[in-house]
Coordinates of C-alpha atoms in Angstrom, one line a residue:
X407 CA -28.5 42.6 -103.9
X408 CA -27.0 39.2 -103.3
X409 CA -24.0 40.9 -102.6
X410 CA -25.5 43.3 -100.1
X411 CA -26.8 40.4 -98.6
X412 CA -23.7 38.6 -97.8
X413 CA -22.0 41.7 -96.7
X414 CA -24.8 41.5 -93.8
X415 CA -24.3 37.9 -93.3
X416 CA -20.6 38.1 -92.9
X417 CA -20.8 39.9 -89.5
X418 CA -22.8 37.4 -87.6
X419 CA -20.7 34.4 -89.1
X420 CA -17.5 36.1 -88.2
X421 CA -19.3 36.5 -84.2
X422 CA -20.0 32.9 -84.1
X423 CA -16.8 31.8 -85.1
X424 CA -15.0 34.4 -82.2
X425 CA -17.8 32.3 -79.9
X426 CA -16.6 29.0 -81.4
X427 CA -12.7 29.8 -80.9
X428 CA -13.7 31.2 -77.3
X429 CA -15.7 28.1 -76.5
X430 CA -12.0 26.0 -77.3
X431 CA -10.4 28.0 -75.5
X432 CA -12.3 28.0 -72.0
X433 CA -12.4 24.1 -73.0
X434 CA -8.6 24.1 -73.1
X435 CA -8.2 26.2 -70.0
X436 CA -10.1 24.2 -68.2
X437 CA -8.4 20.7 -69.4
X438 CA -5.1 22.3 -68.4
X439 CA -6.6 23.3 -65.2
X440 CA -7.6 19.6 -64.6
X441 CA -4.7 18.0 -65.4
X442 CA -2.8 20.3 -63.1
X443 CA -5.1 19.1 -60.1
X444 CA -4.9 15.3 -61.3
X445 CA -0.7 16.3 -61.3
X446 CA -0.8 17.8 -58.2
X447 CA -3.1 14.4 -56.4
X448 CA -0.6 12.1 -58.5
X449 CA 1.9 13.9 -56.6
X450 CA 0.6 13.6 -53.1
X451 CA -0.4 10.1 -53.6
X452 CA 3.0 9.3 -54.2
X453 CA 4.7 11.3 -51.4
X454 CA 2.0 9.6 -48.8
X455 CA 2.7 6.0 -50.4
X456 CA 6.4 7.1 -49.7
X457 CA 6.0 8.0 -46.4
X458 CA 4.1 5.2 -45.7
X459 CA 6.9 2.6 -47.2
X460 CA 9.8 4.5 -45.7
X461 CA 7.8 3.9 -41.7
X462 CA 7.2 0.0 -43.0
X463 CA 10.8 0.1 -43.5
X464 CA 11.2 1.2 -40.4
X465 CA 9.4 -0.8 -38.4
X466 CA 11.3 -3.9 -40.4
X467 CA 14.0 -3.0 -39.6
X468 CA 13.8 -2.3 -36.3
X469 CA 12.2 -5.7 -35.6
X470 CA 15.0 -7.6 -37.5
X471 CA 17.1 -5.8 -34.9
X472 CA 15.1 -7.1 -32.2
X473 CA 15.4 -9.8 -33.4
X474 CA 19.1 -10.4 -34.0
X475 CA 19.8 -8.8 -30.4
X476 CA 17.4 -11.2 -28.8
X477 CA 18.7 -14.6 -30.6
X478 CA 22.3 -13.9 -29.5
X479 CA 23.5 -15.3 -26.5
X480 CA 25.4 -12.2 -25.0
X481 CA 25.6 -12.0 -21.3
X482 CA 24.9 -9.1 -19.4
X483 CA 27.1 -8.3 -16.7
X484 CA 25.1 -5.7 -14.0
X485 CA 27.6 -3.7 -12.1
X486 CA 28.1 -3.8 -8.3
X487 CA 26.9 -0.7 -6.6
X488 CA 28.8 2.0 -5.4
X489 CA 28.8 4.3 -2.5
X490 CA 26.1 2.7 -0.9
X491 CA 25.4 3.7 3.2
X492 CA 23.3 2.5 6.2
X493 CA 20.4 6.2 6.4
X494 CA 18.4 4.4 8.8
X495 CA 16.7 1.0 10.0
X496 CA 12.8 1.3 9.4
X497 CA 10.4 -1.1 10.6
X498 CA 6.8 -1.5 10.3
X499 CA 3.9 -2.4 12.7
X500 CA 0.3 -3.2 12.0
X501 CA -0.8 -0.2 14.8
X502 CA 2.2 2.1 14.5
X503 CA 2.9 2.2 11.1
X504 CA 6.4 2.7 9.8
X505 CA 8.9 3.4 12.6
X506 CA 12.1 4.9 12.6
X507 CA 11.4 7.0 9.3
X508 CA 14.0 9.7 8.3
X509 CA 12.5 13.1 9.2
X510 CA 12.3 14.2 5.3
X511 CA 10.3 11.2 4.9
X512 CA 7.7 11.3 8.1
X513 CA 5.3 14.2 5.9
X514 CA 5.1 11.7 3.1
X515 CA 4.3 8.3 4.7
X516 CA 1.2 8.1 6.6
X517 CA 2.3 6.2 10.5
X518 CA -0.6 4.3 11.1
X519 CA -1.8 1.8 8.4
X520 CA -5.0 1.9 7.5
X521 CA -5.4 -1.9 7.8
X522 CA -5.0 -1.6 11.6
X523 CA -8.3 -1.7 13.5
X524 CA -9.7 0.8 16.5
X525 CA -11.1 -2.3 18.2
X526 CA -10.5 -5.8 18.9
X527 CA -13.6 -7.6 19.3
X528 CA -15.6 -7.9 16.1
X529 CA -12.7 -8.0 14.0
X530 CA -10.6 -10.0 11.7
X531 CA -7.3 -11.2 13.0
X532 CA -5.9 -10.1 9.7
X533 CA -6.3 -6.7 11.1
X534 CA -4.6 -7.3 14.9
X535 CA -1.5 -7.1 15.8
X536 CA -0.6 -11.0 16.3
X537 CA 2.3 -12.6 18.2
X538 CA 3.6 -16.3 18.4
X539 CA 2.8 -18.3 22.1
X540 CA 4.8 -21.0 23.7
X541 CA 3.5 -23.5 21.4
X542 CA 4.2 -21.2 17.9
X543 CA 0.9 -20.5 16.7
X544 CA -0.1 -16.8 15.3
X545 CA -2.5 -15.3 17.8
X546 CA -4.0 -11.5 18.3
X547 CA -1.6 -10.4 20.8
X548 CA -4.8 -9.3 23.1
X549 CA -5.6 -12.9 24.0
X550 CA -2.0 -13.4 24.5
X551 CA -2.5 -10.5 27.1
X552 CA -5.6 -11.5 28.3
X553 CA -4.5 -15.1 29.3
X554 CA -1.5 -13.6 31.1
X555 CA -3.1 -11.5 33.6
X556 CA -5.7 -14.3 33.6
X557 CA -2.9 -16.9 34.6
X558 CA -1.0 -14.3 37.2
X559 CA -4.2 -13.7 39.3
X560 CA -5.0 -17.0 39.7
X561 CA -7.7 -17.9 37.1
X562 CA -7.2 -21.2 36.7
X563 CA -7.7 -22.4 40.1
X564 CA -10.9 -19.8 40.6
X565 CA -14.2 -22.0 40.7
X566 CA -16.6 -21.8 38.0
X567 CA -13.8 -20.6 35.1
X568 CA -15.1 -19.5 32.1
X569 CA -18.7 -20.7 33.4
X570 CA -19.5 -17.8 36.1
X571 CA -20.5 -14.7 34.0
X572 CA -19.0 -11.1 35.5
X573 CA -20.6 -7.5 36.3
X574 CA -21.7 -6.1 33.1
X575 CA -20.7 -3.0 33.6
X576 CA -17.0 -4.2 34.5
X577 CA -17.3 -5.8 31.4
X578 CA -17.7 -2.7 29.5
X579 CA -15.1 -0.5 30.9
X580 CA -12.6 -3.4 30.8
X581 CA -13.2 -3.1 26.9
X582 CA -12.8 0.0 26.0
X583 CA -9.4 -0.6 27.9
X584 CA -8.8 -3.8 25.4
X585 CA -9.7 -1.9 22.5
X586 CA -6.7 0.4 23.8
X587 CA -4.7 -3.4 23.7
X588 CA -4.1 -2.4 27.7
X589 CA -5.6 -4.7 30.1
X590 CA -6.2 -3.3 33.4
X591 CA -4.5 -4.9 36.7
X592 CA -6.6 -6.5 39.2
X593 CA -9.9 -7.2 37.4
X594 CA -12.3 -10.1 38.1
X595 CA -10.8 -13.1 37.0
X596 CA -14.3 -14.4 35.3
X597 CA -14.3 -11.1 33.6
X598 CA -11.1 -11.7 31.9
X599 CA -12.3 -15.3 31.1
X600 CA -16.0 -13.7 29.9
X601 CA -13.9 -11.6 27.3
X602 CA -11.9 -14.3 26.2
X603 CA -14.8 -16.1 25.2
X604 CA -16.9 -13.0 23.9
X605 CA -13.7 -12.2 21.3
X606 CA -14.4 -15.9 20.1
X607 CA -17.9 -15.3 19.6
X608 CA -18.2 -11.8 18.1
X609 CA -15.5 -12.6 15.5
X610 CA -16.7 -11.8 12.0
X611 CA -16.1 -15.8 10.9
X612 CA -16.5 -18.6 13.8
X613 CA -13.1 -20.8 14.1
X614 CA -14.9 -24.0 13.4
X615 CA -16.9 -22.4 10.0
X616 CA -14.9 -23.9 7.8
X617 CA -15.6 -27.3 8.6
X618 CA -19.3 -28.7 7.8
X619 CA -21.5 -30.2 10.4
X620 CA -21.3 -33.7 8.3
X621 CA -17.1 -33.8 9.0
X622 CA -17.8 -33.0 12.9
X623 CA -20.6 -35.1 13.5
X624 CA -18.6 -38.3 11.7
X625 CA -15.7 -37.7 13.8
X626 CA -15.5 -40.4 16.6
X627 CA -12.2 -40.9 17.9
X628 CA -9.2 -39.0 19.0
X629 CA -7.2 -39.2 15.6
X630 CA -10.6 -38.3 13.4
X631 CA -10.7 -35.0 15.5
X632 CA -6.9 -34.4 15.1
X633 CA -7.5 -35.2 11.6
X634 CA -10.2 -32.9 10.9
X635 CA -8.5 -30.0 13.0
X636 CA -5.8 -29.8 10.7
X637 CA -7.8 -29.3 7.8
X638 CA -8.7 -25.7 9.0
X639 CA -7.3 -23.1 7.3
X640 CA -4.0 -21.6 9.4
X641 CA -5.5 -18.8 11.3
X642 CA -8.5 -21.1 12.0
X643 CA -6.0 -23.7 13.1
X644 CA -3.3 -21.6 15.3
X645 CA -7.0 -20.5 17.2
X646 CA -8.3 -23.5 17.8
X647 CA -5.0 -25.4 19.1
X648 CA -4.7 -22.0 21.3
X649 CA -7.6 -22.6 23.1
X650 CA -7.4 -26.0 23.2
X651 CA -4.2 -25.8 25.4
X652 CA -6.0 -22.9 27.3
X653 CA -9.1 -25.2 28.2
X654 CA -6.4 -28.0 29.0
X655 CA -5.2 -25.9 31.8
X656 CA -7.7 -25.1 33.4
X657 CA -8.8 -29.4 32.8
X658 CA -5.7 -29.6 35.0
X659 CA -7.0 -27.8 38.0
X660 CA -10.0 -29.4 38.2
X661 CA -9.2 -30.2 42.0
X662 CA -9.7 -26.4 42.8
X663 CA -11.9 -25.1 39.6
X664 CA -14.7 -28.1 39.3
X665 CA -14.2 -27.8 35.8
X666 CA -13.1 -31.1 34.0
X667 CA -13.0 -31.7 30.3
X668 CA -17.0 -31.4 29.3
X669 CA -17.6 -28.8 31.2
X670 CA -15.0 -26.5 29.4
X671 CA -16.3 -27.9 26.0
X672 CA -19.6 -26.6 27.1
X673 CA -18.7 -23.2 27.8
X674 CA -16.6 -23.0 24.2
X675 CA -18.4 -24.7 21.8
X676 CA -21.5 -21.8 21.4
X677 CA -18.6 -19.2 20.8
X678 CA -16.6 -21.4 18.1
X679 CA -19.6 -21.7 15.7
X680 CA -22.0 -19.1 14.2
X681 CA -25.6 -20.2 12.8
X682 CA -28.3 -18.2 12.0
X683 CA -31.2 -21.1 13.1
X684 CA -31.4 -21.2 17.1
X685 CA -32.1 -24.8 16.6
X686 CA -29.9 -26.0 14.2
X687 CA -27.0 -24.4 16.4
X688 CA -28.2 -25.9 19.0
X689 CA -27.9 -29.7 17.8
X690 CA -25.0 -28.4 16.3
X691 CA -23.3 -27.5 19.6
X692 CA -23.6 -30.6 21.4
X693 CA -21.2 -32.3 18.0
X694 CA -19.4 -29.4 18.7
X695 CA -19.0 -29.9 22.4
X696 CA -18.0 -33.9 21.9
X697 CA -15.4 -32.9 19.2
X698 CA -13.5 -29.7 21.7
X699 CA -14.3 -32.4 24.7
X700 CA -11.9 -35.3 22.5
X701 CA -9.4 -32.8 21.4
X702 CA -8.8 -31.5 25.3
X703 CA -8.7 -35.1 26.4
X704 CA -6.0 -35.6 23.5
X705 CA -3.9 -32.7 24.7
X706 CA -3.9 -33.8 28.7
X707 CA -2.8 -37.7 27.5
X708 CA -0.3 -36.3 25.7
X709 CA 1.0 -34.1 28.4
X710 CA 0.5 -37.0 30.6
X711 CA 3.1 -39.4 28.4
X712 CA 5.4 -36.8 27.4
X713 CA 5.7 -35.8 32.1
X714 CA 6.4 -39.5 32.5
X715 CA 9.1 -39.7 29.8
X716 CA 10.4 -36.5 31.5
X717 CA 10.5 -38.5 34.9
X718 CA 11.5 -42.0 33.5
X719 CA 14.6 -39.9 31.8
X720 CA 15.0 -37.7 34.9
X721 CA 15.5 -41.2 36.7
X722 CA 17.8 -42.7 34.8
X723 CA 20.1 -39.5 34.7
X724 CA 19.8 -39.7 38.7
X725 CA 20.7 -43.6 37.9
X726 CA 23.8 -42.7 35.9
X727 CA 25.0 -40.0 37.8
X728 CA 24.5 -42.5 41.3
X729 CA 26.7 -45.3 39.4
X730 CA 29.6 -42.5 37.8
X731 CA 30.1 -41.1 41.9
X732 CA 30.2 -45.3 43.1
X733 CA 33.1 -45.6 40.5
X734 CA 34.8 -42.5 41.6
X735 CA 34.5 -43.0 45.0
X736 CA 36.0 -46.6 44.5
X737 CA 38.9 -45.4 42.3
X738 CA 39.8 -43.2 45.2
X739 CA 39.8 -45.6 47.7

C-alpha cells in the first residue's frame, strides 16, 4: 500500500521539479538578456563619452592654434592689384540719382533716391538739393535761385520789399513751378520775395528753434547776438547768416526801397520762429526782431570797414604807383 502510494506521489514531485528547473531557466535567460542590454548601454555610453572628448579635443586645439597664430608678430603683406581699368565715372545727385551708370547696371539701381523730395516748401533741407553761395554756406539751391532772379529784376531797389504781399493766385502757379526747382522769368518781384519768406516759415523746424527765448531775450549787444548765432546747429547757422546778408542788401537800398534795418527784421522774424501760443509768439517776435535787427546792423558795419580798407589800400597803390612813374620819369630825364 505504502508503496502504491509513493508510486503515485512520484509523478507530481518529478512535475514540480521540471517547473522548478524551468523557473531557473527563464531566470537565467532573462539575467543574460539583461546583462546583454546593460553591455550594449555600457557600450554606447562610452562611444558618446568618446565622441564628446574627441570634439573637446578639438575645439582645444583649435583655439591653442588661434592662439599661437594671433600672439606672433607675422606681418601680412596684401598684394597690389592687378589689371585694374577706368568702366565708367558715376556720380550721384540728391534728385537724379546715380548718373552715368553702365547700361548692365541701370535695371538694378533705382535713379532717383528716395530721400529726394517732390516739393520744396514744407520740407527739410536734408532732403533738397543744396549748393554753396558767395559767402560758403550750404543752402537749398531754390533760394539760391530765387534770390537770383530776385536780384536781376531789380528787387532790391523795388519799394516795399519783402513787406508788399503779391497776387495769390500768382503765388500759386509760381510754386508748382518751384516745386519743379524752375523759376519762371519775369514774375512780380514781391512775389519772388513772398516765397522767400513763405519757405522760411513752412519749414518743418523754424531756423531760430534751437535757441530758447531766455538766450535771445539776454542778448544785448552786437557780439552777444554773434555769439549766440553760432551756437545754432550748421544748417540752422548757414540759413540764418544767408538771410542775414540777404536782408543786408536790401538795408543798402534803403534810398529807393524805404526799407532800413527794423523794417526788414519785422518782416523776418514771424517766419524764423514757430510757436503754437499766438501770444507767446507774439512777445517772442519783437526779441526776435531786436536780435535779426543787431545782426543786420553787424553785417552793414562790417561791410562798411572792410569798403574803406578797400579804398584806403586802393589809395595808397594809386600813391605808390604816382611816386614809381615820378622816379622813372626823372631817371629818364
Amino acid at each position: 500500500m505504502a508503496e502504491v502510494l509513493h508510486q503515485e506521489q512520484s509523478p507530481s514531485s518529478s512535475s514540480s521539479s521540471s517547473f522548478s528547473s524551468l523557473a531557473v531557466a527563464v531566470n537565467n535567460s532573462f539575467s543574460m538578456v539583461t546583462d546583454c542590454e546593460a553591455e550594449e548601454m555600457n557600450v554606447t555610453e562610452r562611444e558618446k563619452t568618446a565622441q564628446e572628448l574627441s570634439l573637446l579635443a578639438i575645439l582645444v586645439t583649435l583655439f591653442r592654434k588661434t592662439f599661437i597664430s594671433c600672439s606672433t608678430d607675422v606681418a601680412m603683406e596684401i598684394g597690389h592689384p592687378t589689371n585694374v581699368r577706368h568702366v565708367a565715372h558715376v556720380t550721384f545727385d540728391r534728385f537724379n540719382g546715380f548718373l552715368g551708370l553702365p547700361l548692365e547696371f541701370v535695371p538694378q539701381v533705382p535713379t532717383t533716391p528716395p530721400s529726394a523730395s517732390a516739393t520744396v516748401f514744407g520740407v527739410s533741407t536734408e532732403s533738397m538739393k543744396l549748393s554753396y553761395d558767395t559767402r560758403g554756406n550750404i543752402v537749398p539751391t531754390i533760394l539760391l535761385l530765387m534770390q537770383e532772379h530776385l536780384y536781376a529784376q531789380g528787387g532790391l531797389q523795388a519799394e516795399g520789399i519783402f513787406r508788399i504781399n503779391a497776387d495769390n493766385r500768382q503765388e500759386e502757379n509760381v510754386r508748382d513751378q518751384l516745386n519743379k526747382g524752375v523759376v519762371p522769368q519775369n514774375i512780380d518781384v514781391h512775389c519772388l520775395a513772398g516765397l522767400i519768406k513763405a519757405w522760411f516759415r513752412e519749414l518743418p523746424r523754424g531756423v531760430l528753434d534751437s535757441l530758447s527765448p531766455d538766450q535771445i531775450m539776454q542778448c544785448q549787444t552786437e557780439e552777444d547776438c554773434a555769439e549766440l548765432s553760432n551756437q545754432l546747429p550748421h544748417t540752422e547757422a548757414s540759413l540764418l547768416d544767408w538771410t542775414i546778408n540777404l536782408m543786408a542788401d536790401v538795408v543798402q537800398e534803403e534810398h529807393l526801397n524805404k526799407m532800413n534795418a527794423r523794417n526788414i527784421a519785422m518782416v523776418f522774424a514771424p517766419n524764423m520762429t514757430q510757436m503754437a501760443d499766438p501770444l507767446t509768439a507774439l512777445m517772442y517776435a519783437v526779441q526776435v526782431i531786436n536780435f535779426l535787427k543787431t545782426l543786420v546792423s553787424r553785417t552793414l558795419r562790417a561791410r562798411k570797414m572792410l569798403q574803406d580798407d578797400n579804398s584806403l589800400l586802393k589809395s595808397c597803390q594809386q600813391d605808390v604807383d604816382g611816386t614809381e612813374n615820378e622816379v622813372l620819369i626823372n631817371e629818364a630825364i
